[in-house]
Amino acid sequence: MNDDDPSEETDIAIERRLATLREEHQDLGDAVSALEERPQPDMLQIARLKRRKLALKDEIVRLEDQLTPDIIA
């Protein structure tokens, strides 16, 4: 492969971004679980974290789609 291939650099950047997003997604999941275990959980904060987690998941899926080549069956 050519070392100057811009698509390869783009893929590497996407992989890095995906790793960051996946970590943040996991951290939010842990935070939601911790909040839900409290005697009187803050449901508004939990809802906000869940919305953010869902937005991250959507972005993760979108980026994964960019890395997967289209296959015409």
Tab-separated table of C-alpha atoms in Angstrom:
chain	number	residue	atom	x	y	z
A	1	MET	CA	0.000	0.000	0.000
A	2	ASN	CA	1.010	3.562	-0.511
A	3	ASP	CA	2.079	5.317	2.719
A	4	ASP	CA	0.517	8.535	1.466
A	5	ASP	CA	-2.953	7.004	1.075
A	6	PRO	CA	-5.333	9.571	2.587
A	7	SER	CA	-8.083	6.984	3.088
A	8	GLU	CA	-5.777	4.986	5.358
A	9	GLU	CA	-5.100	8.084	7.473
A	10	THR	CA	-8.824	8.779	7.592
A	11	ASP	CA	-9.508	5.206	8.728
A	12	ILE	CA	-6.921	5.551	11.491
A	13	ALA	CA	-8.502	8.819	12.631
A	14	ILE	CA	-11.942	7.175	12.633
A	15	GLU	CA	-10.610	4.211	14.655
A	16	ARG	CA	-9.159	6.607	17.235
A	17	ARG	CA	-12.421	8.534	17.434
A	18	LEU	CA	-14.336	5.263	17.794
A	19	ALA	CA	-12.118	4.172	20.685
A	20	THR	CA	-12.748	7.484	22.442
A	21	LEU	CA	-16.496	7.297	21.864
A	22	ARG	CA	-16.712	3.680	23.037
A	23	GLU	CA	-14.853	4.561	26.229
A	24	GLU	CA	-17.137	7.530	26.881
A	25	HIS	CA	-20.182	5.333	26.148
A	26	GLN	CA	-18.973	2.777	28.715
A	27	ASP	CA	-18.256	5.502	31.278
A	28	LEU	CA	-21.776	6.873	30.848
A	29	GLY	CA	-23.209	3.396	31.308
A	30	ASP	CA	-21.246	3.030	34.537
A	31	ALA	CA	-22.438	6.454	35.724
A	32	VAL	CA	-26.074	5.586	34.968
A	33	SER	CA	-25.748	2.311	36.868
A	34	ALA	CA	-24.212	4.074	39.859
A	35	LEU	CA	-26.962	6.701	39.905
A	36	GLU	CA	-29.699	4.078	39.617
A	37	GLU	CA	-28.326	2.257	42.684
A	38	ARG	CA	-28.790	5.314	44.919
A	39	PRO	CA	-31.692	5.244	47.395
A	40	GLN	CA	-33.341	8.223	45.671
A	41	PRO	CA	-31.893	8.427	42.155
A	42	ASP	CA	-31.990	11.705	40.241
A	43	MET	CA	-34.181	10.584	37.353
A	44	LEU	CA	-33.632	13.788	35.386
A	45	GLN	CA	-29.861	13.349	35.472
A	46	ILE	CA	-30.205	9.670	34.557
A	47	ALA	CA	-32.413	10.585	31.591
A	48	ARG	CA	-29.867	13.159	30.395
A	49	LEU	CA	-27.026	10.656	30.659
A	50	LYS	CA	-29.049	8.035	28.788
A	51	ARG	CA	-29.809	10.512	25.982
A	52	ARG	CA	-26.113	11.359	25.733
A	53	LYS	CA	-25.256	7.657	25.731
A	54	LEU	CA	-27.749	7.040	22.907
A	55	ALA	CA	-26.300	9.939	20.894
A	56	LEU	CA	-22.834	8.446	21.331
A	57	LYS	CA	-24.097	5.051	20.188
A	58	ASP	CA	-25.602	6.638	17.076
A	59	GLU	CA	-22.280	8.322	16.290
A	60	ILE	CA	-20.395	5.067	16.888
A	61	VAL	CA	-22.667	3.231	14.443
A	62	ARG	CA	-22.287	6.016	11.868
A	63	LEU	CA	-18.479	5.881	12.093
A	64	GLU	CA	-18.439	2.079	11.953
A	65	ASP	CA	-20.503	2.301	8.763
A	66	GLN	CA	-17.850	4.589	7.265
A	67	LEU	CA	-15.198	1.943	7.914
A	68	THR	CA	-17.263	-0.876	6.430
A	69	PRO	CA	-17.176	-0.962	2.645
A	70	ASP	CA	-20.506	-1.077	0.847
A	71	ILE	CA	-21.200	-4.536	-0.548
A	72	ILE	CA	-23.719	-4.773	-3.321
A	73	ALA	CA	-25.399	-8.168	-3.180
